[in-house]
mmCIF file of C-alpha atoms in Angstrom:
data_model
loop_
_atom_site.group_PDB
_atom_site.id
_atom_site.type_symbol
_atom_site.label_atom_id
_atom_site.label_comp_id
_atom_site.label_asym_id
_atom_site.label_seq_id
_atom_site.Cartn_x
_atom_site.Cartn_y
_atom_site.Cartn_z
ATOM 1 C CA UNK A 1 -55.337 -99.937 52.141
ATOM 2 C CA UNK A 2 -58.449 -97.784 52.374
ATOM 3 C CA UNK A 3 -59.754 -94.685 51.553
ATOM 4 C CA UNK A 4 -59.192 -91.772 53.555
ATOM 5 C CA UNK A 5 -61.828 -89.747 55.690
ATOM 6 C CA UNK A 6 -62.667 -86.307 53.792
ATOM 7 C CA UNK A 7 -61.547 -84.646 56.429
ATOM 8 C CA UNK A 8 -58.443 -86.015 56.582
ATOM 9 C CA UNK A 9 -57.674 -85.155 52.986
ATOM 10 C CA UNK A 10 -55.923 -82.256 53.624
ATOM 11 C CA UNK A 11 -53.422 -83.594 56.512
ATOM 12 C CA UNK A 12 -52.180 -86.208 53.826
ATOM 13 C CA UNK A 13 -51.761 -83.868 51.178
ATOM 14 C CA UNK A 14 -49.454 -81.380 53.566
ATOM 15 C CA UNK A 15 -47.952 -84.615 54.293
ATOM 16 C CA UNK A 16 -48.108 -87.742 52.136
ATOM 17 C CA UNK A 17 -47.342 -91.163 52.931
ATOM 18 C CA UNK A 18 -44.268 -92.210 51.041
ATOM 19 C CA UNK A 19 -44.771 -95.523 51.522
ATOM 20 C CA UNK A 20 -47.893 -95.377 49.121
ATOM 21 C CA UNK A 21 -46.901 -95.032 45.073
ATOM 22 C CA UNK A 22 -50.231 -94.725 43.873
ATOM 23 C CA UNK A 23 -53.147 -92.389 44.875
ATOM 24 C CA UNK A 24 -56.584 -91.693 43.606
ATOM 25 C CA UNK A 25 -58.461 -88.517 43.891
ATOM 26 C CA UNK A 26 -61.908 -88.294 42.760
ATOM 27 C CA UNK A 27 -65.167 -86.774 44.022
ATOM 28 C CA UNK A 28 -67.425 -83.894 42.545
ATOM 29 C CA UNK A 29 -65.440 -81.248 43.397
ATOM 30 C CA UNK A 30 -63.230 -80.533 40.432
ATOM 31 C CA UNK A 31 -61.124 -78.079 41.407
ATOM 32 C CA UNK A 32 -60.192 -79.666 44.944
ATOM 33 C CA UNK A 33 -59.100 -82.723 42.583
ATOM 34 C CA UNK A 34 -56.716 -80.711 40.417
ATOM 35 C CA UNK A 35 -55.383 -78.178 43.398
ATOM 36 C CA UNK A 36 -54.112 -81.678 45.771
ATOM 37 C CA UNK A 37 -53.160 -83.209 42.858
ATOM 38 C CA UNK A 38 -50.931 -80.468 41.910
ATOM 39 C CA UNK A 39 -49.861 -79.936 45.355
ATOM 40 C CA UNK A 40 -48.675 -83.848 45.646
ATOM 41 C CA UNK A 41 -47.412 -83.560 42.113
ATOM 42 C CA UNK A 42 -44.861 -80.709 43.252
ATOM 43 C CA UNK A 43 -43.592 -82.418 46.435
ATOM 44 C CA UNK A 44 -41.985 -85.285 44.266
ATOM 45 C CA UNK A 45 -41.177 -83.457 40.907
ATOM 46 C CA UNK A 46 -41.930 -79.357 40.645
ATOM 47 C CA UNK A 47 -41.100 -79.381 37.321
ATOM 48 C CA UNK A 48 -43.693 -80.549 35.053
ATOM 49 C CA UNK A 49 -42.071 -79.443 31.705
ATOM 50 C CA UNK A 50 -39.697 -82.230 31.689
ATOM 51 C CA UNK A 51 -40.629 -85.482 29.905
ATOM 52 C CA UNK A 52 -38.065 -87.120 32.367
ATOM 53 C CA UNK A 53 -39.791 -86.161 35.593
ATOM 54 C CA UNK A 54 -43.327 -85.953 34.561
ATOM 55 C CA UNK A 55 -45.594 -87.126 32.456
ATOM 56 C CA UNK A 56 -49.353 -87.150 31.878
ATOM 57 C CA UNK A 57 -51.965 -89.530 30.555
ATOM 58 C CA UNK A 58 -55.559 -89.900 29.600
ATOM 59 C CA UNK A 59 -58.064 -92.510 29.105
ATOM 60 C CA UNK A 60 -57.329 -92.277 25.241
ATOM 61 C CA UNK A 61 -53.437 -92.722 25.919
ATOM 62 C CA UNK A 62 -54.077 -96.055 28.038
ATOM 63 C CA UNK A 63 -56.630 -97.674 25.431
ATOM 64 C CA UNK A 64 -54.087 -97.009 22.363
ATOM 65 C CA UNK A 65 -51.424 -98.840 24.821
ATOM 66 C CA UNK A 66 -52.764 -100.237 27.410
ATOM 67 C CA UNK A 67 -49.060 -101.112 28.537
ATOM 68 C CA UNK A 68 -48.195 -97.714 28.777
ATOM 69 C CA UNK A 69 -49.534 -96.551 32.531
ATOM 70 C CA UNK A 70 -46.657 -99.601 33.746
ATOM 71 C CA UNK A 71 -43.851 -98.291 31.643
ATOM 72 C CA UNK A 72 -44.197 -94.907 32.556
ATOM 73 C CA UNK A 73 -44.443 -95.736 36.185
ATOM 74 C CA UNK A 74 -41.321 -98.137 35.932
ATOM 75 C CA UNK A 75 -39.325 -95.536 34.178
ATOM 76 C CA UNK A 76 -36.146 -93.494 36.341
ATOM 77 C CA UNK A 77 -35.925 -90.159 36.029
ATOM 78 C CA UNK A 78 -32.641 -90.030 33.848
ATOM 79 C CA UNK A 79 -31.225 -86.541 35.316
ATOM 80 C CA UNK A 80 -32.419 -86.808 39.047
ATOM 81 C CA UNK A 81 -35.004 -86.139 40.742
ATOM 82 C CA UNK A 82 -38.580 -87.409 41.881
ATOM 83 C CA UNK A 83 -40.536 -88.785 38.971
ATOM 84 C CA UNK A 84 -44.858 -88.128 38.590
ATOM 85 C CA UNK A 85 -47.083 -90.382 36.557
ATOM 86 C CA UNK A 86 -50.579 -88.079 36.461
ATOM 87 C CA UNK A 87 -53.413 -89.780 34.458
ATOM 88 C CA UNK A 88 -56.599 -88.223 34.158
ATOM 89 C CA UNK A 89 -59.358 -90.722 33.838
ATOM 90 C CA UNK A 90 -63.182 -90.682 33.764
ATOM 91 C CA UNK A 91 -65.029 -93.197 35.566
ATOM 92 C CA UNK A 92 -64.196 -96.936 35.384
ATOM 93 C CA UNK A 93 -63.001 -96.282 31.726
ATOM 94 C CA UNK A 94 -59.398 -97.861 32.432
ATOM 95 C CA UNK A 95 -60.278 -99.558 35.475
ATOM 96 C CA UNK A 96 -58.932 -102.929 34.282
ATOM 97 C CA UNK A 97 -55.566 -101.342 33.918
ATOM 98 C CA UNK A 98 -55.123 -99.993 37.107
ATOM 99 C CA UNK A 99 -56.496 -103.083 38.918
ATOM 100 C CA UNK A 100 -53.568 -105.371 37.381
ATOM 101 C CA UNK A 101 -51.536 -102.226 38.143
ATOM 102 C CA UNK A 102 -52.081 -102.133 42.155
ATOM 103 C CA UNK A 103 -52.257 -105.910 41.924
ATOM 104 C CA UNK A 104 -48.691 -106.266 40.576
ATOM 105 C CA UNK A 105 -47.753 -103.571 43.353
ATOM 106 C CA UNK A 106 -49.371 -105.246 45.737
ATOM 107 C CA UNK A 107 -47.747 -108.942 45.350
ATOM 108 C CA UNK A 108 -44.455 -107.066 45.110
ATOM 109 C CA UNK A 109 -43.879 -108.466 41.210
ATOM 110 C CA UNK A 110 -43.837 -104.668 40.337
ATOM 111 C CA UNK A 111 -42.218 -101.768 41.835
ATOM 112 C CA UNK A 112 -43.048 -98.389 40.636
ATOM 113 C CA UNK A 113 -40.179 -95.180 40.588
ATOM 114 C CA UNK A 114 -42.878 -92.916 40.359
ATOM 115 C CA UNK A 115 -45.769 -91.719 42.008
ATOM 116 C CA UNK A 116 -48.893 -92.285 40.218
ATOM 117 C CA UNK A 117 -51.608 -89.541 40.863
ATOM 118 C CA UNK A 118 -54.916 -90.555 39.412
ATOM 119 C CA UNK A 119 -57.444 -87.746 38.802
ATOM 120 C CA UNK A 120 -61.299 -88.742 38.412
ATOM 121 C CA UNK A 121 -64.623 -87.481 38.868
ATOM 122 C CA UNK A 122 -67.464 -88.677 40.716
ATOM 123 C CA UNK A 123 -67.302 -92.011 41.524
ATOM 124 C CA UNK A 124 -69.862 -94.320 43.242
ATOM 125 C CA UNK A 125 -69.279 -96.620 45.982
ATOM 126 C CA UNK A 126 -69.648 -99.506 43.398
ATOM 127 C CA UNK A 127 -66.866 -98.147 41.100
ATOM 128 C CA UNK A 128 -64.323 -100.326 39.793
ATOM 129 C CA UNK A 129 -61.712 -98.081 39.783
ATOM 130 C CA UNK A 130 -62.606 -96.621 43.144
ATOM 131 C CA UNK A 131 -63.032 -100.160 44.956
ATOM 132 C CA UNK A 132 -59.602 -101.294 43.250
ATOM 133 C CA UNK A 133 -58.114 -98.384 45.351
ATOM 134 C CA UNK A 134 -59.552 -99.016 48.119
ATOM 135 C CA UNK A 135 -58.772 -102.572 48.477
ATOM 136 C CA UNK A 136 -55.053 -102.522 47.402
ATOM 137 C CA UNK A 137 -52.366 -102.791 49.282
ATOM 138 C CA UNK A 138 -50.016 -100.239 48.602
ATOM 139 C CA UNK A 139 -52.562 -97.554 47.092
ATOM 140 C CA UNK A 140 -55.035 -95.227 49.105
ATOM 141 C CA UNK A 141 -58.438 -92.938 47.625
ATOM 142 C CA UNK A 142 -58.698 -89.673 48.476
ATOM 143 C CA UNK A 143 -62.496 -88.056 48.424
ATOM 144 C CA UNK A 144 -62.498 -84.235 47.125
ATOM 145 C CA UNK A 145 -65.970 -83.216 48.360
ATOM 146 C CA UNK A 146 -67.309 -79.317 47.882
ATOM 147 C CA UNK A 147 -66.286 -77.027 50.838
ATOM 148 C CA UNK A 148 -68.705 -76.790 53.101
ATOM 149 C CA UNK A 149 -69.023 -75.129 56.570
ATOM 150 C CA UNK A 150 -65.987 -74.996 58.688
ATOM 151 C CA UNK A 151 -63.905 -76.172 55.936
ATOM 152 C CA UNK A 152 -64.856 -73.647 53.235
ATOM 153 C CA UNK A 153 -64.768 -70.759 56.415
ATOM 154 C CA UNK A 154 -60.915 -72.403 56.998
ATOM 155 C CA UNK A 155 -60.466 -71.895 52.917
ATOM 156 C CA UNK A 156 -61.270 -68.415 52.648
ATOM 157 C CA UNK A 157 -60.098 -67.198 55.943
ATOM 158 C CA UNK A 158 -56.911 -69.071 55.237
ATOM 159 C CA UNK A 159 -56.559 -67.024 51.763
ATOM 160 C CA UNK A 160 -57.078 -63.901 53.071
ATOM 161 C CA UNK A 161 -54.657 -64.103 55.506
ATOM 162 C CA UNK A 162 -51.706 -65.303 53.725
ATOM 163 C CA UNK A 163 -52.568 -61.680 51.768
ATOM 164 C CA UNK A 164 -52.868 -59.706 54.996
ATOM 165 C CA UNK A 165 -56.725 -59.393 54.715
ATOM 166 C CA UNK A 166 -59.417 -60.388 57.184
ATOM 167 C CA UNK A 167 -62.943 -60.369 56.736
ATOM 168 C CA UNK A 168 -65.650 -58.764 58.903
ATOM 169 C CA UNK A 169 -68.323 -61.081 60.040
ATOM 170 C CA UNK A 170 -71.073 -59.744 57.461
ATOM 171 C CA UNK A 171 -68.517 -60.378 54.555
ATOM 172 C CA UNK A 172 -67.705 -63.576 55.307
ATOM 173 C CA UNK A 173 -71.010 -64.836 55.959
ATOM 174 C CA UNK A 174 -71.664 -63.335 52.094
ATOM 175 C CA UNK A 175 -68.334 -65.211 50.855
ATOM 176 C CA UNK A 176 -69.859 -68.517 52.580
ATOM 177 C CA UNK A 177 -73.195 -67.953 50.331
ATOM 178 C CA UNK A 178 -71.431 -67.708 47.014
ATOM 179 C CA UNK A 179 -68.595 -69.975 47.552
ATOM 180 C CA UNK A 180 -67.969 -73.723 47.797
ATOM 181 C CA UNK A 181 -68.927 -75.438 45.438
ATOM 182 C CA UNK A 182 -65.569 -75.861 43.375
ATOM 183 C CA UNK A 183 -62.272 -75.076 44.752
ATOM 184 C CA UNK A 184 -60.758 -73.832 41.484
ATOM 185 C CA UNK A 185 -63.444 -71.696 41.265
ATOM 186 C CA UNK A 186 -63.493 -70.412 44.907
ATOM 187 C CA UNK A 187 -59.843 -69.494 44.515
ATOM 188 C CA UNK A 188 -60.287 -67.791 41.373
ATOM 189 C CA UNK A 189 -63.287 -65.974 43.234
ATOM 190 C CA UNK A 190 -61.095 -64.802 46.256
ATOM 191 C CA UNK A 191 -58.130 -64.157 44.023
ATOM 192 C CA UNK A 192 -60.127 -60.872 42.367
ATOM 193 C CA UNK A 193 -61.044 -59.618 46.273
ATOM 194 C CA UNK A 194 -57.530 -59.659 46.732
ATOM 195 C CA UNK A 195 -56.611 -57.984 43.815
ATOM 196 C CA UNK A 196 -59.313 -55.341 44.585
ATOM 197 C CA UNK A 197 -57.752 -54.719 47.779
ATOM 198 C CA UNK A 198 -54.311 -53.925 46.495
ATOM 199 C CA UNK A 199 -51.135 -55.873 47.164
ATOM 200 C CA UNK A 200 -50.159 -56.582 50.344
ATOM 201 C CA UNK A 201 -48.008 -53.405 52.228
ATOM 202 C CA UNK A 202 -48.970 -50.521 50.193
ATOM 203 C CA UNK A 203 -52.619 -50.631 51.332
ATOM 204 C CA UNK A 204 -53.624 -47.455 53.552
ATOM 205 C CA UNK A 205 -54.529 -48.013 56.776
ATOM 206 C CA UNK A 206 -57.503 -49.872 57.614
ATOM 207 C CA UNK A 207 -57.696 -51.148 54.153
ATOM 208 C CA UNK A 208 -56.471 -54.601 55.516
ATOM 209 C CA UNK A 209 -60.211 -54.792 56.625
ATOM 210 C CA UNK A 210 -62.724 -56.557 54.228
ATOM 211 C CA UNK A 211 -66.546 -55.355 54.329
ATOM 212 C CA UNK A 212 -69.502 -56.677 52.372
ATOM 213 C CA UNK A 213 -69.359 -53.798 50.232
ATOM 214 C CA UNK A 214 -66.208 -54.916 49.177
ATOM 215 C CA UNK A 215 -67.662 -58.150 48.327
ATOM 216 C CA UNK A 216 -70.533 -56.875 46.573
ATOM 217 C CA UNK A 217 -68.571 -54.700 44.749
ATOM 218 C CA UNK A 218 -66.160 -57.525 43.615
ATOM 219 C CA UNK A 219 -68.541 -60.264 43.421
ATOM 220 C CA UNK A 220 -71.623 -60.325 40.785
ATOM 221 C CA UNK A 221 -70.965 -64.502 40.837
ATOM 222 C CA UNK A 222 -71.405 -64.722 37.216
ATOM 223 C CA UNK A 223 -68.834 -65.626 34.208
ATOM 224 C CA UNK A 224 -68.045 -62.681 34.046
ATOM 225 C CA UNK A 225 -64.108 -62.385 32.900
ATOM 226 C CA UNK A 226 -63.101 -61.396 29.402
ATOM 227 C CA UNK A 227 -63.268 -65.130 27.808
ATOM 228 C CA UNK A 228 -67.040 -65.447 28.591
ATOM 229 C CA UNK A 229 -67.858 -64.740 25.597
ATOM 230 C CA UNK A 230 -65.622 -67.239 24.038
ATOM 231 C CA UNK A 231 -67.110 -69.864 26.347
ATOM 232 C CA UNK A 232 -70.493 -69.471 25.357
ATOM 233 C CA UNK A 233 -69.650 -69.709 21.513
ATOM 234 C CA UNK A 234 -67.871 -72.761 22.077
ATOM 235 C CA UNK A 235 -70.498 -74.788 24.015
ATOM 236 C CA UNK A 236 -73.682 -72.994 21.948
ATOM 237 C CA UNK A 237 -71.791 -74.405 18.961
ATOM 238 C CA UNK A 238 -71.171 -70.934 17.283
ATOM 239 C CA UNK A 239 -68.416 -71.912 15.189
ATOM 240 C CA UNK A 240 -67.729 -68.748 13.645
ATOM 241 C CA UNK A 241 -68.321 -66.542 16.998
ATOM 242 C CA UNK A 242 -65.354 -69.041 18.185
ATOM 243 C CA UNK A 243 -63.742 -67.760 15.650
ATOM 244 C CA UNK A 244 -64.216 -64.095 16.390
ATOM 245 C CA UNK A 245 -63.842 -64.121 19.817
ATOM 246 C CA UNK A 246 -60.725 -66.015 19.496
ATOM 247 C CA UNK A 247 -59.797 -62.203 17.303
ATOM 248 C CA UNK A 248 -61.032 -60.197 20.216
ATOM 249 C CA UNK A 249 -58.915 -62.362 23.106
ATOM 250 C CA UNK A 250 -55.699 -61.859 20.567
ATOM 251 C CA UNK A 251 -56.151 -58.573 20.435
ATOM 252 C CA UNK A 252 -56.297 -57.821 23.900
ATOM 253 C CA UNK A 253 -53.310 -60.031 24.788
ATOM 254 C CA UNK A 254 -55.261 -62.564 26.497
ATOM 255 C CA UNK A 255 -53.293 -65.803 26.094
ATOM 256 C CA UNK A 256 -54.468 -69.246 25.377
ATOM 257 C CA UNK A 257 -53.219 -70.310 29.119
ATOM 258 C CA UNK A 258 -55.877 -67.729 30.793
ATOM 259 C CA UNK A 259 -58.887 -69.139 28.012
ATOM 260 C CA UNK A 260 -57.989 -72.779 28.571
ATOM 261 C CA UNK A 261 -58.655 -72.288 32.628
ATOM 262 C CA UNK A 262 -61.719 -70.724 31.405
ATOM 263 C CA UNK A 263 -62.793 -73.519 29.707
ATOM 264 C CA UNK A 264 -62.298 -75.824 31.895
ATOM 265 C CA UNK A 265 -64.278 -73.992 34.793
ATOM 266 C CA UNK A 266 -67.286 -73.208 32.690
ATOM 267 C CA UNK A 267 -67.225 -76.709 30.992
ATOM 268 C CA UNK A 268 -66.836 -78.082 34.350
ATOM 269 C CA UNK A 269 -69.754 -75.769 35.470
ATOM 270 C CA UNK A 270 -71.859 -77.062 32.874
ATOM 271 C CA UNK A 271 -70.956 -81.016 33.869
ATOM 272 C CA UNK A 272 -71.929 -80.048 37.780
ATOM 273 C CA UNK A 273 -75.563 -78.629 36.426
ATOM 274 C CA UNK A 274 -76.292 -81.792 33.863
ATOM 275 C CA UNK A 275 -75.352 -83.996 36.689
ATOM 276 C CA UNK A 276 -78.523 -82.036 38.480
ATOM 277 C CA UNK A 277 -80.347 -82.353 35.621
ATOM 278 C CA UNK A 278 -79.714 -86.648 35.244
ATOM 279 C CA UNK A 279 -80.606 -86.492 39.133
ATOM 280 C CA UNK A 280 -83.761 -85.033 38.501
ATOM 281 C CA UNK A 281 -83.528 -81.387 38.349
ATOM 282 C CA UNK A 282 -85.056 -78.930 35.686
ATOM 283 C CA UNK A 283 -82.417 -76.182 33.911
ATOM 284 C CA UNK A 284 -83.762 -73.851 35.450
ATOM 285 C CA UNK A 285 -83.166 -75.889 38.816
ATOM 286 C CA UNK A 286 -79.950 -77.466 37.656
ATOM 287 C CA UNK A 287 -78.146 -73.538 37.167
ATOM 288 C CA UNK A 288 -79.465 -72.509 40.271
ATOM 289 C CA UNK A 289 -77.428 -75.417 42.414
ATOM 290 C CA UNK A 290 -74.490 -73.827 40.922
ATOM 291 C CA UNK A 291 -71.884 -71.630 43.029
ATOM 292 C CA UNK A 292 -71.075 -68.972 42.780
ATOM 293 C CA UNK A 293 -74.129 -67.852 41.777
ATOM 294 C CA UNK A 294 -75.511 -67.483 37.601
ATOM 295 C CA UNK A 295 -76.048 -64.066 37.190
ATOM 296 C CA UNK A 296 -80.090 -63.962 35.550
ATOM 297 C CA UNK A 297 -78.727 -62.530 32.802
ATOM 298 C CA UNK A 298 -76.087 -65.232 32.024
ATOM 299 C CA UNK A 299 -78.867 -68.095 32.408
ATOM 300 C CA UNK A 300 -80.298 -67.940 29.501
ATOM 301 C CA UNK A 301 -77.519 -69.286 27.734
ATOM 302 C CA UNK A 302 -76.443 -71.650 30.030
ATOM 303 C CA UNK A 303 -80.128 -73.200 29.614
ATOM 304 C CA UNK A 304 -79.538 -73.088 26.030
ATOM 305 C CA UNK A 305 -76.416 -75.108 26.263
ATOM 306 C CA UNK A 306 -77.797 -77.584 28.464
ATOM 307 C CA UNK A 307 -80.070 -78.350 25.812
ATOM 308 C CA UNK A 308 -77.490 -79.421 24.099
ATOM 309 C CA UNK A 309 -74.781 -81.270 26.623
ATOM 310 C CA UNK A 310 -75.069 -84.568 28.255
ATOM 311 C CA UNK A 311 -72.641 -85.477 31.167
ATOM 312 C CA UNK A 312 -71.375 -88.254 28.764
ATOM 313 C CA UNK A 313 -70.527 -85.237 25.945
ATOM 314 C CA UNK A 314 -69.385 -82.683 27.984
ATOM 315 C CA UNK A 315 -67.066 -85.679 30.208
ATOM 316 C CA UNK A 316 -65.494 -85.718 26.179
ATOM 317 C CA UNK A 317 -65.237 -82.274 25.747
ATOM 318 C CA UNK A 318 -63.197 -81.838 29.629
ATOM 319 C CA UNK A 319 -61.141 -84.798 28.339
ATOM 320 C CA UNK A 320 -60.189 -83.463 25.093
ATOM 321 C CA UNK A 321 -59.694 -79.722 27.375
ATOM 322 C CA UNK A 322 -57.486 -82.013 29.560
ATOM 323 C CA UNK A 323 -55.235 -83.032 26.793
ATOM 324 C CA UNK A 324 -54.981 -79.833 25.166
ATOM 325 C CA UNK A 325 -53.504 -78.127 28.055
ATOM 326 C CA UNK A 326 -51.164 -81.154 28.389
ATOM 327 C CA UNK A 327 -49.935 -80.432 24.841
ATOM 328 C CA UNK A 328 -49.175 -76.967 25.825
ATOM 329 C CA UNK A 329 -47.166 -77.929 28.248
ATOM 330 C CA UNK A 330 -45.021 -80.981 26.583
ATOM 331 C CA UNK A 331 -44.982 -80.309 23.497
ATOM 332 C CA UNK A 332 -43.050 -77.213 20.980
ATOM 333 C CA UNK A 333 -46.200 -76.662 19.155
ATOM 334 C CA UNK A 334 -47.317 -73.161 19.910
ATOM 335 C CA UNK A 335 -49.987 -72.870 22.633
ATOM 336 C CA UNK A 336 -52.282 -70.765 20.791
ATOM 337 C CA UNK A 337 -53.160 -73.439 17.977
ATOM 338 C CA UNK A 338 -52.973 -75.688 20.114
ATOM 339 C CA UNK A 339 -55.989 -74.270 22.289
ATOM 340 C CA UNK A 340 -57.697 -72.770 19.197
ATOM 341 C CA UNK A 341 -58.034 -76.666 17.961
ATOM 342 C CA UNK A 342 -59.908 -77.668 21.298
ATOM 343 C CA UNK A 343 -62.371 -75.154 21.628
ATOM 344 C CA UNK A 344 -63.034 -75.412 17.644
ATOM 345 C CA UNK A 345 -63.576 -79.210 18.137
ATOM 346 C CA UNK A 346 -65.631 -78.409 20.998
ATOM 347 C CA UNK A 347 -67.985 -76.015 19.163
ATOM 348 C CA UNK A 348 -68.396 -78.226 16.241
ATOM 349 C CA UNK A 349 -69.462 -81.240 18.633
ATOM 350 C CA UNK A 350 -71.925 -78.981 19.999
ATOM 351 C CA UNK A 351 -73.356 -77.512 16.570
ATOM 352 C CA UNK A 352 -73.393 -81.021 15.241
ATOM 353 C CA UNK A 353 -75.381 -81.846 18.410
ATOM 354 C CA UNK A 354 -77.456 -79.136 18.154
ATOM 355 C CA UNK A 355 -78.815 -80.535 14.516
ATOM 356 C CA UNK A 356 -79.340 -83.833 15.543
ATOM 357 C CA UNK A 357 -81.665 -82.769 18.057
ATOM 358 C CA UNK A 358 -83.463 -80.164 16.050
ATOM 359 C CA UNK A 359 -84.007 -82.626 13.361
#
């Protein structure tokens, strides 16, 4: 087929095409990727604990069988239901495998029971993977660009509203400025103004009403949540502050769910600013790009750790994120180990890193 317009994105997603088995969403907005992919994902199978009905793959999962991505598209669900196939890939890694893939869909010699969401970053307009989509037949690419403008303004304003909250002029104009970026992140961002607020029908009166004081009050735009700390350990290559932290987060009944997100926005975070920083950019530069906003105080750090990441490192350390929080959901092995594992791999990439380039 083709690729869609970004601003038809959305429409699809509300309502897909049947007709079309496999899908590819990519662009450099992360957490517009993951929130359509999970939105498709639901409309054909919402539960995504069962092995039967769902099932997830990585670029290391297709290169130990590269016959795999077929078998789990050609499998039935056994006990009803819509089947997903949801493989999480990073640029034309397994792009062989998906062009015999929409080939074999497209000549009719293979017919697929499941829907096959594929999940990618930035690609270029010479990509294999992203020209195989767009020239099959029975496949279609779907661009996740930042929000921007009207479409961010239709985000937030959106949000809000589903919570009973409306924003005065001034405030949104200051939600605009720090938001956009990453939808993930702009969620999470609009999530703690809500919660600020107070649920919806046991506000007072007038309380429905958000002003920028609200927003300043809410909104310092840094990493600021409990697992920051964590974060920084892991990606500074602090193995025994990992360690520590890990203590802390156990201690105040933060689980390995809440960290894990964490991880994978600042790692993410990090990936957006090196991409800067391979365009061009300085650090310095690089962490300013980023939205919402690097507090001063948090830069520092963030510089620091850029010192150390590459895009090509830190696309390794969002895989191996990837497939940790696939474990937790698939497999009995309990969640915490399981996420302690990751982020200790993570730090020791980065302190080996670290003393290669000190050397």
């Amino acid at each position: 087929m083709a690729a869609l317009k970004a601003h038809a994105v959305e429409a699809f997603v509300a309502k897909p095409d049947a007709n079309i088995p496999a899908l590819l969403l990519y662009g450099p907005d992360a957490g517009a990727v993951r929130e359509r992919s999970d939105a498709l994902a639901a409309r054909v199978s919402p539960d995504r604990s069962s092995a039967f009905n769902y099932a997830e793959l990585t670029d290391a999962d297709l290169k130990a069988d590269p016959a795999r991505l077929m078998d789990e598209a050609a499998a039935i669900a056994m006990f009803g239901g819509g089947r997903v196939v949801r493989v999480r890939t990073k640029g034309d890694a397994s792009a062989g495998i998906f062009e015999a893939l929409l080939k074999a869909l497209g000549d009719g010699t293979f017919t697929a029971e499941a829907l096959i969401i594929v999940e990618a970053g930035e690609l270029a307009k010479t990509s294999k993977l992203r020209k195989a989509f767009e020239g099959a037949k029975r496949a279609l690419a779907l661009p996740c660009y930042a929000d921007e403008g009207r479409a961010l303004r239709t985000v937030i304003v959106d949000a809000l509203a589903a919570e009973g909250l409306r924003a005065e002029p001034d405030a949104l104009e200051a939600l605009l400025a720090g938001l956009g970026v990453d939808r993930g992140v702009t969620r999470q961002e609009l999530e703690k103004l809500i919660l600020y607020k107070g649920p919806k029908g046991a506000r007072a009166p007038g309380d429905d009403v958000i002003e920028r004081a609200d927003v300043k009050a809410v909104f310092s735009y840094t990493e600021d949540d409990a697992s920051a700390a964590l974060m920084n350990a892991a990606a500074g290559g602090r193995v025994r502050d990992v360690e520590t932290e890990l203590g802390r987060l156990a201690a105040a009944r933060i689980g390995p769910g809440t960290y894990m997100r964490s991880a994978v926005r600042h790692f993410d975070r990090l990936r957006l600013a090196a991409a800067h920083m391979a365009a061009g950019d300085s650090a310095n530069g690089a962490i300013k790009k980023l939205r919402p906003q690097v507090h001063f105080k948090d830069a520092p750090a963030l510089e620091r750790q850029l010192g150390t990441w590459t895009t090509a490192s830190l696309d390794r350390a969002l895989a191996d994120l990837f497939q940790a929080e696939a474990e937790m959901r698939r497999t009995g092995s309990p969640e915490n180990l399981i996420a302690e594992r990751a982020l200790f791999r993570i730090a020791q990439l980065a302190a080996r890193r670290t003393r290669r380039s000190s050397r």
